[in-house]
PDB file of C-alpha atoms in Angstrom:
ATOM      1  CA  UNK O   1      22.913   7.119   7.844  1.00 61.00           C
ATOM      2  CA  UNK O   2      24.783   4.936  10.446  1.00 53.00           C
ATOM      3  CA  UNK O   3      27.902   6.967   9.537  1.00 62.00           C
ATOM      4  CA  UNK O   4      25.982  10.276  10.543  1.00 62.00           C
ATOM      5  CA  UNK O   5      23.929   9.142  13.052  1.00 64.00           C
ATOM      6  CA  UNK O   6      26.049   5.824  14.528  1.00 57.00           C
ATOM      7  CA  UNK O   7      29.184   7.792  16.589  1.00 57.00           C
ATOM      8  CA  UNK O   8      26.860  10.206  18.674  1.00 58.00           C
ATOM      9  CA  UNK O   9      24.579   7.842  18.958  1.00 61.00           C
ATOM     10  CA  UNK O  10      25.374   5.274  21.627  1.00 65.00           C
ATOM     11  CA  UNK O  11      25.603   1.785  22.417  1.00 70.00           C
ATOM     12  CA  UNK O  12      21.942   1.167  21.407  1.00 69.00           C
ATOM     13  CA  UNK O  13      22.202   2.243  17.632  1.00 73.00           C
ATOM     14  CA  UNK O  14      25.402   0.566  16.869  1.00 73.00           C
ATOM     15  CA  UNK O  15      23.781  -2.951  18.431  1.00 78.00           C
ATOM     16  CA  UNK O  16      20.859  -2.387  16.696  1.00 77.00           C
ATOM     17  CA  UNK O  17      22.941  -1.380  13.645  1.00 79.00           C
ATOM     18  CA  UNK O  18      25.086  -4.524  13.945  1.00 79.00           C
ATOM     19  CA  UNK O  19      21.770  -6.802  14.564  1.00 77.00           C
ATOM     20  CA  UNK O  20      20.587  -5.891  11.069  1.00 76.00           C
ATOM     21  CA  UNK O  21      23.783  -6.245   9.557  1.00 79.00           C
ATOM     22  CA  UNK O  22      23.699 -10.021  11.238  1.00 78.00           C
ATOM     23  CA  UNK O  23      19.905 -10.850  10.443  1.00 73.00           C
ATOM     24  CA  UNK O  24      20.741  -9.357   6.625  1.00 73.00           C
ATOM     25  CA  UNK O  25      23.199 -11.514   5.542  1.00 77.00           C
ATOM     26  CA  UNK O  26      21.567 -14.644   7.036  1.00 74.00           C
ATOM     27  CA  UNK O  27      18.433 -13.882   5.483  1.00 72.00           C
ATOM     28  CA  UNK O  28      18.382 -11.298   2.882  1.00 71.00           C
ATOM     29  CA  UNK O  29      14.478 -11.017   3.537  1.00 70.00           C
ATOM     30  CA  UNK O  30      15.309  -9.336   6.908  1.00 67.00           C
ATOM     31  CA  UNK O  31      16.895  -6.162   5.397  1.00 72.00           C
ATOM     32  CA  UNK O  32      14.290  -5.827   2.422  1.00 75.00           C
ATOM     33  CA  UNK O  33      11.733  -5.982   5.210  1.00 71.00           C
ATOM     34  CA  UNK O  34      13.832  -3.199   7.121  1.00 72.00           C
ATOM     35  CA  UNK O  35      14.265  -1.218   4.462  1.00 73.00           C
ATOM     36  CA  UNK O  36      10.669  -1.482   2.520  1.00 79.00           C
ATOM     37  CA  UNK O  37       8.364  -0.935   5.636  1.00 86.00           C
ATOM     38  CA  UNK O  38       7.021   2.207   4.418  1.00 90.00           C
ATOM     39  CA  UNK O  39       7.506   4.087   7.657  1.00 92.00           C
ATOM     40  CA  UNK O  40      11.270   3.276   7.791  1.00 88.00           C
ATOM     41  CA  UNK O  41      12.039   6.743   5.601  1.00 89.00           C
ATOM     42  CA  UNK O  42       9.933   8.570   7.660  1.00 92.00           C
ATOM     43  CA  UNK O  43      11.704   7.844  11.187  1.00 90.00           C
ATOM     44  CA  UNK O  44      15.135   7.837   9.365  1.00 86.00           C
ATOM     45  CA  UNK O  45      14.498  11.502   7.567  1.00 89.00           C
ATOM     46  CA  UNK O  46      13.354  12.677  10.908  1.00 91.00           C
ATOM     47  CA  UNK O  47      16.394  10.991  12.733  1.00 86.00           C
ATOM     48  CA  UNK O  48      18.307  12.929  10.412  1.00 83.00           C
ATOM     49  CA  UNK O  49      17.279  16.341  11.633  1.00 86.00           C
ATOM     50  CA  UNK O  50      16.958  15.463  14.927  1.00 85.00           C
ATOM     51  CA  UNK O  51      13.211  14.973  15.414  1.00 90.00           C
ATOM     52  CA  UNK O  52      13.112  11.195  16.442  1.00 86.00           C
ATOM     53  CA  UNK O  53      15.409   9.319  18.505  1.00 84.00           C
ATOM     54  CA  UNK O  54      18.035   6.747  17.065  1.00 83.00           C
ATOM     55  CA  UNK O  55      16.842   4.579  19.806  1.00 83.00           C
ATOM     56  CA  UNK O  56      13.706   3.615  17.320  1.00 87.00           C
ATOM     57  CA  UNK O  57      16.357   0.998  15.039  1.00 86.00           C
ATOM     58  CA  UNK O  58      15.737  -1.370  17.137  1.00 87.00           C
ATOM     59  CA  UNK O  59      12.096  -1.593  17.060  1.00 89.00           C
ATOM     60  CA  UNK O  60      12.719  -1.616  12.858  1.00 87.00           C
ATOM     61  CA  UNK O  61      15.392  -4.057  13.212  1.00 86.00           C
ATOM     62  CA  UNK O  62      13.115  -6.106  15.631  1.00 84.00           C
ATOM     63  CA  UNK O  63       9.733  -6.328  13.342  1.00 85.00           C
ATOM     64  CA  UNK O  64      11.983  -7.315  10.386  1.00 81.00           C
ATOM     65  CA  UNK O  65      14.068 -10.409  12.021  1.00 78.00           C
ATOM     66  CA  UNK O  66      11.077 -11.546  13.892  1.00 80.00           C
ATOM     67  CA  UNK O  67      10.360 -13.950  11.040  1.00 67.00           C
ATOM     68  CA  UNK O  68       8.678 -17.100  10.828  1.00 55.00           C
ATOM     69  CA  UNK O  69      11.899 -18.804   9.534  1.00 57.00           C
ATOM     70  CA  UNK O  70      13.936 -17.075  12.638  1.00 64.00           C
ATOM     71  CA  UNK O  71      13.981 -18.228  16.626  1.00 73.00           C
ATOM     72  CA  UNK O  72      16.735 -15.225  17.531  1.00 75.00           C
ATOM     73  CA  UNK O  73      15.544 -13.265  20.310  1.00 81.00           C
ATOM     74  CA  UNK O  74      16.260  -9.762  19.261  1.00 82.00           C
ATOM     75  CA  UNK O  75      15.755  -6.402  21.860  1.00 84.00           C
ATOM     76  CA  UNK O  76      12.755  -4.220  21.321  1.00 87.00           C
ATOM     77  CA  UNK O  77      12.643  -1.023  23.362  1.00 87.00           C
ATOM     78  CA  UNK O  78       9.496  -0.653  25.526  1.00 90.00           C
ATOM     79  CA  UNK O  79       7.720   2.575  26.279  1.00 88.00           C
ATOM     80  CA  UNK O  80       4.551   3.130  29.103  1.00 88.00           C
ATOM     81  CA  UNK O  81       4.690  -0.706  29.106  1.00 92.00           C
ATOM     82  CA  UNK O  82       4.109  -1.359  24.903  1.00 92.00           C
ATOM     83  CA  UNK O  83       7.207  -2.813  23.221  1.00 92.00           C
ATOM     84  CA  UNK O  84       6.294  -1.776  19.495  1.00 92.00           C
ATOM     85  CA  UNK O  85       6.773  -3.644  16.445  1.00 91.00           C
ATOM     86  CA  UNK O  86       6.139  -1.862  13.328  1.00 91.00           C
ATOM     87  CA  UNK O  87       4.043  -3.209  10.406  1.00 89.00           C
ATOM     88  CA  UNK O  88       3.830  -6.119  12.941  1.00 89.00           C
ATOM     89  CA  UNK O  89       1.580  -4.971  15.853  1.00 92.00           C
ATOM     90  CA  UNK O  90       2.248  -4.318  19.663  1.00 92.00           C
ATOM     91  CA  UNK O  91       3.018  -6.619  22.788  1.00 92.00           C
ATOM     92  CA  UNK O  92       1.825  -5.717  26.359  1.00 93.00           C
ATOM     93  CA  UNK O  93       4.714  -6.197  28.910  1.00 90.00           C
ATOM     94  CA  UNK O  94       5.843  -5.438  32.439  1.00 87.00           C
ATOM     95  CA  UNK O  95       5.791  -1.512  33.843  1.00 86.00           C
ATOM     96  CA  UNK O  96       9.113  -0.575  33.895  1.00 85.00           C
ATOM     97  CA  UNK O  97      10.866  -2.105  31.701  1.00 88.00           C
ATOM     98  CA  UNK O  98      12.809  -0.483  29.352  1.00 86.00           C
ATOM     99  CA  UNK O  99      13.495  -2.727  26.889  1.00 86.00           C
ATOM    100  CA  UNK O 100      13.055  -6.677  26.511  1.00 88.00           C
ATOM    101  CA  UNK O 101      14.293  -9.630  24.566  1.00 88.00           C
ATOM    102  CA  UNK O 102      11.384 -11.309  21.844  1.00 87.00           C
ATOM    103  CA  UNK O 103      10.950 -14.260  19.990  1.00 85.00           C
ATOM    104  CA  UNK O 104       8.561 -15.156  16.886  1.00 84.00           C
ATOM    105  CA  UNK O 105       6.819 -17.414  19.746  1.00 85.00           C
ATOM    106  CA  UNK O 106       6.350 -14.392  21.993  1.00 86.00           C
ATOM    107  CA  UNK O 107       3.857 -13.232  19.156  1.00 87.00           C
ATOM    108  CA  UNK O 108       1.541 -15.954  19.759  1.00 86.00           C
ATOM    109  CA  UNK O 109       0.175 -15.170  23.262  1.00 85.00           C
ATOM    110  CA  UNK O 110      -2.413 -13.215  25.090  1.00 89.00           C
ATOM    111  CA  UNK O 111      -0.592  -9.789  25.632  1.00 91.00           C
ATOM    112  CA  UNK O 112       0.118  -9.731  21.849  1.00 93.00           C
ATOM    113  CA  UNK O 113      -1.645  -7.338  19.828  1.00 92.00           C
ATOM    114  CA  UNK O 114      -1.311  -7.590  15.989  1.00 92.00           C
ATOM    115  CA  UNK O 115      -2.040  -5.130  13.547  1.00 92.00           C
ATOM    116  CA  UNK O 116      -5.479  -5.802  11.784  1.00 94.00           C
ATOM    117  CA  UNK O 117      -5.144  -7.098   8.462  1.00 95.00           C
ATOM    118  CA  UNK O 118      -7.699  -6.573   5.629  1.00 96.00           C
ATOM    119  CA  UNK O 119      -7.540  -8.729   2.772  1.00 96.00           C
ATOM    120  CA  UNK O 120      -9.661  -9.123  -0.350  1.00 95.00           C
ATOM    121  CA  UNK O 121      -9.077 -10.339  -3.902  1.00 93.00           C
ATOM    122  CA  UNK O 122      -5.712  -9.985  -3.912  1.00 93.00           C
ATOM    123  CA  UNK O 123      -5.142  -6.827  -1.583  1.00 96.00           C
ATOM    124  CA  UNK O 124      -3.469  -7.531   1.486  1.00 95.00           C
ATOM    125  CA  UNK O 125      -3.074  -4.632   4.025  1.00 96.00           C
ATOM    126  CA  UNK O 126      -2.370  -3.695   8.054  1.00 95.00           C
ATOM    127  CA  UNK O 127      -4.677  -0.861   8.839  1.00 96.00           C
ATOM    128  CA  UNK O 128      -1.843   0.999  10.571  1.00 95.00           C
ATOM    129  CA  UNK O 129      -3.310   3.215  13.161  1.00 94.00           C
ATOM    130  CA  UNK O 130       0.194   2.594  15.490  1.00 92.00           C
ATOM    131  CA  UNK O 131       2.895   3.479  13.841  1.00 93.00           C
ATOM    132  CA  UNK O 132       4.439   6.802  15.516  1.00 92.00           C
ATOM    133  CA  UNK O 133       5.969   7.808  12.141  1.00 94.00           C
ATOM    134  CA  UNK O 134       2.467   7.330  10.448  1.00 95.00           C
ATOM    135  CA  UNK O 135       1.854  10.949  10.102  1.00 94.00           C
ATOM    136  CA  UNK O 136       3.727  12.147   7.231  1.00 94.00           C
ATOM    137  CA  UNK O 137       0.706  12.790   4.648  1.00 94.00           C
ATOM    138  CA  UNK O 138       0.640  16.414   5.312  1.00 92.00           C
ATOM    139  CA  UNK O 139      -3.070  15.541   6.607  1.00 91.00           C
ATOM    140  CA  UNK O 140      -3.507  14.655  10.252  1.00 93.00           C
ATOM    141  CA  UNK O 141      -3.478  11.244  11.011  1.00 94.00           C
ATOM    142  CA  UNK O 142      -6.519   9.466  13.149  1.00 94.00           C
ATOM    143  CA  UNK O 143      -5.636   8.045  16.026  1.00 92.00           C
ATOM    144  CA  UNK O 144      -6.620   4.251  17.511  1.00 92.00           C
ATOM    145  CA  UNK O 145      -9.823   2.996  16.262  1.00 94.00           C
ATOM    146  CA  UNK O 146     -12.402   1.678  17.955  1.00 94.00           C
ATOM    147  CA  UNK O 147     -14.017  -1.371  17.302  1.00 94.00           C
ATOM    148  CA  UNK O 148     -17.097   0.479  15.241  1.00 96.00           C
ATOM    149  CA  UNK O 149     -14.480   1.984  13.562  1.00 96.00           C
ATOM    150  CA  UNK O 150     -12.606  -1.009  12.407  1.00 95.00           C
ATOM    151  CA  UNK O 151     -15.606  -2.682  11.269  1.00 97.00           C
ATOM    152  CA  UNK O 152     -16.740   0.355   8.562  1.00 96.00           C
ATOM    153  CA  UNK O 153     -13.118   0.088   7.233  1.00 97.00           C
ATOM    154  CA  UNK O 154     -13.972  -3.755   6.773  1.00 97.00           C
ATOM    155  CA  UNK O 155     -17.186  -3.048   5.071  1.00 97.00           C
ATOM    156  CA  UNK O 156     -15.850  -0.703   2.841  1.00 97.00           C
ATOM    157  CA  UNK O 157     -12.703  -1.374   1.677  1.00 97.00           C
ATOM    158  CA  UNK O 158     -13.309  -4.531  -0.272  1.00 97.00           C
ATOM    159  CA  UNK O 159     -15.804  -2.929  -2.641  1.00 98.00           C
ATOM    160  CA  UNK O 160     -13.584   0.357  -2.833  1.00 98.00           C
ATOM    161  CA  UNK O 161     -11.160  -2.214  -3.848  1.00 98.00           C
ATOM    162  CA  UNK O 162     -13.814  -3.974  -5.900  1.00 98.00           C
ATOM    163  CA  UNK O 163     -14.057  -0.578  -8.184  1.00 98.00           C
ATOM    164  CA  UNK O 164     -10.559  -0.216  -8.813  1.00 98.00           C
ATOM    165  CA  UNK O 165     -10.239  -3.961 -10.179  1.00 97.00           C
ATOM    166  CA  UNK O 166     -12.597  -3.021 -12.616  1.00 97.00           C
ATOM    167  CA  UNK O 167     -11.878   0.061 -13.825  1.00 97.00           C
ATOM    168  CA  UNK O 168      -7.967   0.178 -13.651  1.00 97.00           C
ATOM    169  CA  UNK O 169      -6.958  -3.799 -13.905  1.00 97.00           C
ATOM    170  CA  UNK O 170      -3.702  -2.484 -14.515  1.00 97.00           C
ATOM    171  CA  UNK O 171      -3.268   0.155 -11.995  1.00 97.00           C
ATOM    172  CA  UNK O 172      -4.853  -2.577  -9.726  1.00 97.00           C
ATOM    173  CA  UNK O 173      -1.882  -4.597 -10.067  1.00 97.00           C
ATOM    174  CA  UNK O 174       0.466  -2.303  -9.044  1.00 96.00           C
ATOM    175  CA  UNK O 175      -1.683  -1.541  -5.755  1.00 97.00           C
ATOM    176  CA  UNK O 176      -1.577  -5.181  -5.466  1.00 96.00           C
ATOM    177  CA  UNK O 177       1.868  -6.054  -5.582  1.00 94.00           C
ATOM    178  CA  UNK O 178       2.907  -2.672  -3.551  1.00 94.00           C
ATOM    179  CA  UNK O 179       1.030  -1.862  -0.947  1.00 94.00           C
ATOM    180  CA  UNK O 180       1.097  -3.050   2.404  1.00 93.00           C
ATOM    181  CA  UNK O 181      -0.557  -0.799   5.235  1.00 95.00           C
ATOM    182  CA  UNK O 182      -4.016   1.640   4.550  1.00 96.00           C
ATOM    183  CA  UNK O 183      -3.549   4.107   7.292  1.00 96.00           C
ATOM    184  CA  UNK O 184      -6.594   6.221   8.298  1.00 96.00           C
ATOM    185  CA  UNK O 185      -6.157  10.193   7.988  1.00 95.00           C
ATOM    186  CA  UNK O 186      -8.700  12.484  10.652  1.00 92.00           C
ATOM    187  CA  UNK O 187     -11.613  13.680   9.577  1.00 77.00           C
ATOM    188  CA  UNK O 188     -12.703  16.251   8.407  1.00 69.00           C
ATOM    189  CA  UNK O 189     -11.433  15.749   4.997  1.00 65.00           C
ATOM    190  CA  UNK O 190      -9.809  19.315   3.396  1.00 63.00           C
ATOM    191  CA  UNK O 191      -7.696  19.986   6.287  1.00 58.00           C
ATOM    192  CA  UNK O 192      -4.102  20.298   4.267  1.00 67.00           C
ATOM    193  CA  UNK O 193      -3.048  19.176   1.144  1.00 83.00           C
ATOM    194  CA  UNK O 194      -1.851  15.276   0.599  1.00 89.00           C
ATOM    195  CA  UNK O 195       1.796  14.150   0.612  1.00 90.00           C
ATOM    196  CA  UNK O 196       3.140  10.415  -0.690  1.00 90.00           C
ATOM    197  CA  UNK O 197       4.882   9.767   2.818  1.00 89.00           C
ATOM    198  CA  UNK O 198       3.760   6.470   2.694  1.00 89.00           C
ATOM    199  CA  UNK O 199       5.171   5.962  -0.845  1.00 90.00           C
ATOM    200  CA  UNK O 200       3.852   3.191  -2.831  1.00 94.00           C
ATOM    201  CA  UNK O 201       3.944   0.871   0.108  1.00 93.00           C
ATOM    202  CA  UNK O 202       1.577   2.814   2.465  1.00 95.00           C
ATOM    203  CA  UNK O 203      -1.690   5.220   1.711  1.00 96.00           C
ATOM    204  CA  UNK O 204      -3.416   7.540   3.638  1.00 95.00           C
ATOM    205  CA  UNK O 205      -6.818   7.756   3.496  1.00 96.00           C
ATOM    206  CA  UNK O 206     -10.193   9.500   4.828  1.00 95.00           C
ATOM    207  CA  UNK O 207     -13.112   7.176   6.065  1.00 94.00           C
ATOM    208  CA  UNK O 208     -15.738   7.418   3.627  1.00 94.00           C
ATOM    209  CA  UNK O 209     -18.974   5.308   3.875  1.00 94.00           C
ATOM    210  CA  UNK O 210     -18.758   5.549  -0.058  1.00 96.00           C
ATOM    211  CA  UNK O 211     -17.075   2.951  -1.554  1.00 97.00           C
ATOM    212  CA  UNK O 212     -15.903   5.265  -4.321  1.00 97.00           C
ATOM    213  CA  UNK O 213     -14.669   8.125  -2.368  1.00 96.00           C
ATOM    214  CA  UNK O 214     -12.427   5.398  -0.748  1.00 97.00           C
ATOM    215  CA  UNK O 215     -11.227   3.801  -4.422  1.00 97.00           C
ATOM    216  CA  UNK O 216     -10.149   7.512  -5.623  1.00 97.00           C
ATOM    217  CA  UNK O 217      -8.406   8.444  -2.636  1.00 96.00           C
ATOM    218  CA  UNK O 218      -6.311   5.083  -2.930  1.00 97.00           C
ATOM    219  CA  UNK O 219      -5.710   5.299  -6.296  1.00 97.00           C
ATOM    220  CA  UNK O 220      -5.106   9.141  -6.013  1.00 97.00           C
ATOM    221  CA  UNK O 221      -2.262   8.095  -3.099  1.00 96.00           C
ATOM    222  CA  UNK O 222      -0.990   5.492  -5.240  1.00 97.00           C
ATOM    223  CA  UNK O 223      -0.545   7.278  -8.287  1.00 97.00           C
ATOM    224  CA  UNK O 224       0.914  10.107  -6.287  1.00 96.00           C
ATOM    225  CA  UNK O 225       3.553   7.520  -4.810  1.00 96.00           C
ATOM    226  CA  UNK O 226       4.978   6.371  -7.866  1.00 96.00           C
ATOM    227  CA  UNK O 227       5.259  10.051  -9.323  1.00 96.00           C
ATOM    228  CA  UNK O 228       7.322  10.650  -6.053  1.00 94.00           C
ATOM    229  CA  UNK O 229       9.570   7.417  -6.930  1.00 93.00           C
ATOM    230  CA  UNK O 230       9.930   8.819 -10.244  1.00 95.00           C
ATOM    231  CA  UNK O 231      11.216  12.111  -9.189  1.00 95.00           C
ATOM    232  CA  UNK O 232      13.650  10.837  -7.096  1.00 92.00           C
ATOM    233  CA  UNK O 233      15.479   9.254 -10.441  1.00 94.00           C
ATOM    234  CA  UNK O 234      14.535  11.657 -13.046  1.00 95.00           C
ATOM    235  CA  UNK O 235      14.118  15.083 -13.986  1.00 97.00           C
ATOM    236  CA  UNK O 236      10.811  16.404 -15.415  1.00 97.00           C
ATOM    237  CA  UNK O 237      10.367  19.599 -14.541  1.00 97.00           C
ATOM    238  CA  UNK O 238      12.344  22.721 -12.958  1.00 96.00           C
ATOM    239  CA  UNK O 239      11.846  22.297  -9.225  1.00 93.00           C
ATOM    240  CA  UNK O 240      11.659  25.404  -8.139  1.00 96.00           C
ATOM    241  CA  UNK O 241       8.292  26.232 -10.216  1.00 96.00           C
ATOM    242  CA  UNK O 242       6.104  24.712  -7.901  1.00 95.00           C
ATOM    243  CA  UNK O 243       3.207  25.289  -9.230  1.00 95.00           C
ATOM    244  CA  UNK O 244       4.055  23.198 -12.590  1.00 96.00           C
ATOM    245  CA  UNK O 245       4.897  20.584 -10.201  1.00 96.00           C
ATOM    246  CA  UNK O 246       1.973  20.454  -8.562  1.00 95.00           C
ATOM    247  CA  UNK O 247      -0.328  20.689 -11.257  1.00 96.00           C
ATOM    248  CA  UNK O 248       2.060  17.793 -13.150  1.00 97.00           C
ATOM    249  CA  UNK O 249       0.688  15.895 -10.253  1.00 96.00           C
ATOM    250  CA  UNK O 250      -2.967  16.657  -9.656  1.00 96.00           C
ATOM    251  CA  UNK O 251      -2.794  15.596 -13.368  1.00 97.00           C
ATOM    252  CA  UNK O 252      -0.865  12.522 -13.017  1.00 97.00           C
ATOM    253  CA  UNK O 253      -3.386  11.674  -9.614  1.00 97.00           C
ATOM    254  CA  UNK O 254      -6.804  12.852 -11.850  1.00 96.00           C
ATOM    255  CA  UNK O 255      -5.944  10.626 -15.154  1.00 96.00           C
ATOM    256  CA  UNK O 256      -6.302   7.173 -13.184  1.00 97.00           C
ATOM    257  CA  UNK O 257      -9.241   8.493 -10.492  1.00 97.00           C
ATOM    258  CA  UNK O 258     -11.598  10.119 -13.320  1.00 97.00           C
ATOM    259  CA  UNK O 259     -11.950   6.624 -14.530  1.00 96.00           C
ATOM    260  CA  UNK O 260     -13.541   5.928 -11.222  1.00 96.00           C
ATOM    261  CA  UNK O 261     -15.853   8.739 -10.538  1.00 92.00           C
ATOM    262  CA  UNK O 262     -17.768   9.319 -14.091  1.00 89.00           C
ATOM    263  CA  UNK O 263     -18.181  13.036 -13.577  1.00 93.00           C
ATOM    264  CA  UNK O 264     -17.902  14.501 -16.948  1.00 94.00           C
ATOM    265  CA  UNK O 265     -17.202  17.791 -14.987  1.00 95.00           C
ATOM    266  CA  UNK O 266     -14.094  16.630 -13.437  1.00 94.00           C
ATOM    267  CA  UNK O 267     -12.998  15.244 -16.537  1.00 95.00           C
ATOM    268  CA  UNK O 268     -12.913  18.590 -18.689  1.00 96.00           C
ATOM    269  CA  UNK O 269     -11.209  19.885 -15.656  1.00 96.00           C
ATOM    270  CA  UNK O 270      -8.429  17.326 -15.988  1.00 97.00           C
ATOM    271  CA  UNK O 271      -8.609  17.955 -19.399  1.00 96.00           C
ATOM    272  CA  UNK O 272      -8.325  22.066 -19.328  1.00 97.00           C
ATOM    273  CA  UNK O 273      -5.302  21.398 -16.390  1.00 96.00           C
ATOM    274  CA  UNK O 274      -3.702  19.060 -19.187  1.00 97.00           C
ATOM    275  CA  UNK O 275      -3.828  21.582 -21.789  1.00 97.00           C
ATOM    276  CA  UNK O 276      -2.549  24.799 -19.539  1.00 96.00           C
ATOM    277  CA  UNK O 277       0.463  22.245 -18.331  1.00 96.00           C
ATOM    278  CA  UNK O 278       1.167  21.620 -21.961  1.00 95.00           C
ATOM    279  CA  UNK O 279       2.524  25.423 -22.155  1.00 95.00           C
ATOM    280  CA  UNK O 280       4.757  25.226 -19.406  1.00 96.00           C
ATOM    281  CA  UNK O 281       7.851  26.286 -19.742  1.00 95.00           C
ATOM    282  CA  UNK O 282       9.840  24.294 -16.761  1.00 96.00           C
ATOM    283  CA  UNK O 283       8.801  21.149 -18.322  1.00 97.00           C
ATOM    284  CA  UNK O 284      11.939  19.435 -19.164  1.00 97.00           C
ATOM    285  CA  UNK O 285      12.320  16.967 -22.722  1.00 97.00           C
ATOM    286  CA  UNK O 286      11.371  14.029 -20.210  1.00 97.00           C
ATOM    287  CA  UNK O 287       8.651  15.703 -18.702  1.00 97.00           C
ATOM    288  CA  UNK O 288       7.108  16.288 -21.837  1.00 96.00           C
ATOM    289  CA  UNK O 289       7.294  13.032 -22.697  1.00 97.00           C
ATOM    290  CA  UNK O 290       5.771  12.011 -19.449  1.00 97.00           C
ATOM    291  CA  UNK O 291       2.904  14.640 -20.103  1.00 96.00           C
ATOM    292  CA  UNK O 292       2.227  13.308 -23.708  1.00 96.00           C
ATOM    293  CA  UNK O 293       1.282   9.966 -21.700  1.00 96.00           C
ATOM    294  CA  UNK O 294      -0.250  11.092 -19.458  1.00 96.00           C
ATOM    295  CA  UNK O 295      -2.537  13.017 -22.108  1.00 95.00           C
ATOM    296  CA  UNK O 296      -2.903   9.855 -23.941  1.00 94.00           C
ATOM    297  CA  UNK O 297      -4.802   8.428 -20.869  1.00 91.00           C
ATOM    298  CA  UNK O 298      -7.237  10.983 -20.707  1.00 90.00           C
TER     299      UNK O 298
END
């Protein structure tokens, strides 16, 4: 990326590009954080075709080697007055400025606004409704919450998250371990059709004042995210039938969230998709193999 992006650039990128390089091999922490935040892909695949500005390194770079263990003041590019720090939160600062110089202490006072955290049994997540690169679900993204808002996600979440401990321990795990940021998608729910953007590391999902609705769209983003991680190592189907792909998925997705919703109808639907995907003729060896365990789930 630097070496496409780094010589038309500027100034900015290549000390932003340098500052990473410096922060990394100090503290190898800094570049996993840089390179893990789930929103990091999709600014840089963006940046790639020319849809978001370079400039936006140094708010990565910043947010990764503000750490606890670090008192290096690094740049962070302001904008109407907000210098940004993503997966971190936002600080308030002068009108005008263009960009300024932060510390981990700068974090601590008044003007700072951090990203609310929700945390229960294990699960540990920002509810990201900042990030600029947030909307890559295929699903419209909600915008700020308010405080009435904030407070249903708080309610619900821990017993959506309460439903998928119980009924996928293992699945739960993974969640666990993986991701980091629950970013809310607009209502009304139906309006496009869901994309991993987030990965494993971030999920979209709808506000629901059902705690289950909530569990099978995080599992259903979850599930979704590793079958994208998957396909970007292996081969299990002929891309360019589309349909088998997407039906490979919806599978994939239904296997783990029919454990959640008890609806014998949805069930034999997952069932009957399972059996029509079994006669597919794009399916490579692999994906076969994948199939078969996915059909012993079911």
């Amino acid at each position: 990326m630097h070496r496409e992006i780094g010589p038309a650039a500027g100034p900015a990128w290549t000390r932003s590009w340098q500052l990473a390089l410096d922060l990394g091999h100090r503290d190898g922490a800094v570049t996993e954080a840089l390179l893990s935040h789930p929103y990091t892909r999709s600014w840089a695949v963006r940046c790639l075709g020319g849809d978001a500005p370079p400039a936006y390194l140094a708010s990565l770079v910043a947010a990764a080697g503000l750490t606890e263990r670090s008192d290096q003041a690094v740049p962070v590019p302001v904008r109407d007055g907000v210098a940004l720090l993503p997966g971190l939160g936002s600080l308030t600062v002068q009108h005008g400025l263009v960009n300024v110089e932060l510390k981990r202490a700068d974090l601590d006072g008044p003007m700072w606004e951090p990203l609310r955290r929700i945390r229960a049994d294990g699960l540990d997540v920002a509810l990201d409704d900042t990030d600029p690169y947030r909307d890559c679900y295929g699903i419209p993204v909600a915008g700020r919450l308010t405080g009435e808002q904030e407070e249903a996600w708080r309610h619900v979440l821990p017993q959506a998250w309460a439903l998928i401990r119980k009924a996928l321990p293992t699945l739960a795990r993974g969640i666990e371990r993986s991701a980091r940021v629950i970013t809310p998608l607009a209502e009304p729910q139906g309006s496009g059709h869901y994309v991993a953007g987030g990965g494993i590391g971030a999920l979209g999902v709808h506000p629901h004042a059902e705690p289950e609705a909530v569990a099978v769209e995080m599992v259903r983003g979850f599930r979704l995210g590793l079958l994208d991680v998957l396909l970007d190592e292996c081969e299990l189907y002929d891309e360019a039938d589309i349909a088998t792909g997407e039906s490979l998925a919806d599978t994939f997705a239904r296997a783990a969230t029919d454990a959640l919703r008890h609806d014998p109808e949805e069930a034999d639907r997952t069932r009957a998709q399972y059996a029509r995907l079994l006669t597919a003729d794009s399916l490579t060896p692999l994906g076969r193999r994948f199939l078969d365990g996915v059909g012993r789930s079911l």
